[in-house]
Tab-separated table of C-alpha atoms in Angstrom:
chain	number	residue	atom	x	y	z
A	117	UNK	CA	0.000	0.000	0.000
A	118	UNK	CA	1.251	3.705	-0.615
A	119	UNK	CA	1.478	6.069	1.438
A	120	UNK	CA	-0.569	9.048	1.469
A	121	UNK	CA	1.426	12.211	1.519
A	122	UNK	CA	-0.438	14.780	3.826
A	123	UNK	CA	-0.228	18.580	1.902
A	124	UNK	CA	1.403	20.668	4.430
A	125	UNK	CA	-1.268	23.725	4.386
A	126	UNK	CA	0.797	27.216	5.806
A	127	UNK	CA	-1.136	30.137	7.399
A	128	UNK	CA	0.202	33.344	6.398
A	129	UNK	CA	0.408	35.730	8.784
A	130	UNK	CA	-0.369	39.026	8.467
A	131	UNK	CA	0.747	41.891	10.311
A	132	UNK	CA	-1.276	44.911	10.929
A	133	UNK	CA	0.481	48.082	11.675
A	134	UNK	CA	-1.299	50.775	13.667
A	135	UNK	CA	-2.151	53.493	11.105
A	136	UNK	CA	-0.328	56.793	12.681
A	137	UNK	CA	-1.521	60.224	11.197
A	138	UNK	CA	1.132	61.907	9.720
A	139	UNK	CA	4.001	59.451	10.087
A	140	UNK	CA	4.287	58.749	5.581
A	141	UNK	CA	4.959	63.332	6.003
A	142	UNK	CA	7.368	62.647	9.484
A	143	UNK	CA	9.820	59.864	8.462
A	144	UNK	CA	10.279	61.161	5.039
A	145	UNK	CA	11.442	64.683	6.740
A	146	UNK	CA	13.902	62.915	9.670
A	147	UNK	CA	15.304	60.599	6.810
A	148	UNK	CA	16.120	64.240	4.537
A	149	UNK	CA	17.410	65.597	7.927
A	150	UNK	CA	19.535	62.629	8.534
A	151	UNK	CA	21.256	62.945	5.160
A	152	UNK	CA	21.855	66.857	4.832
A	153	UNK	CA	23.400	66.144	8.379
A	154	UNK	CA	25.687	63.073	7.315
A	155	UNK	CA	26.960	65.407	4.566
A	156	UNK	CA	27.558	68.395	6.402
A	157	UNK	CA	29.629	66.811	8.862
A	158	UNK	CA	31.198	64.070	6.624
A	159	UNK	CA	31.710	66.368	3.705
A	160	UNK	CA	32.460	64.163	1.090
A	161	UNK	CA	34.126	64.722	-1.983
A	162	UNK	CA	31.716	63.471	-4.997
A	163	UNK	CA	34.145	61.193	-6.385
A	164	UNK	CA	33.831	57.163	-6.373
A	165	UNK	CA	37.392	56.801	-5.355
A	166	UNK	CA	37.168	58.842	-1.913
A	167	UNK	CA	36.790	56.625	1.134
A	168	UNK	CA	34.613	59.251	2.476
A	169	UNK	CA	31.766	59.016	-0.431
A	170	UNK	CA	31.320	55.805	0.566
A	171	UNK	CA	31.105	56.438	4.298
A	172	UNK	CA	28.322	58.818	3.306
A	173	UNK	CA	26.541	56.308	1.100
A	174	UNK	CA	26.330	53.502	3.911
A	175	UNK	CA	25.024	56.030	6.234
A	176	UNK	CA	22.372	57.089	4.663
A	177	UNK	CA	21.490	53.309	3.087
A	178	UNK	CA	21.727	51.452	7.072
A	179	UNK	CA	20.011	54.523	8.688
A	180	UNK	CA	16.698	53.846	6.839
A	181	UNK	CA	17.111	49.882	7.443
A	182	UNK	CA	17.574	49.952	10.822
């Protein structure tokens, strides 16, 4: 006799997020701040060669991931 394979069903799972007023206007604004901020102090020169460029670039990719 065979075997009857079972089919594994999966739930997805959904998260809901508490809608905030205002936060899609508030996060963009921080995440401008947070750049015009890593440039001022890190003044980089715009060249792909400068170690400093790329100091500039990860900052202101990781800030919005984390």
């Amino acid at each position: 006799m065979a075997k009857k394979k079972k089919k594994m069903e999966f739930e997805t799972m959904q998260v809901k997020l508490p809608h905030v007023k205002g936060l899609s206007i508030v996060l963009p604004v921080i995440y401008i701040l947070w750049v015009a901020v890593m440039y001022y102090l890190l003044l980089p020169a715009l060249n792909i060669h400068s170690r400093g460029l790329w100091l500039f670039v990860l900052g202101v990719i990781l800030f919005p991931l984390g």
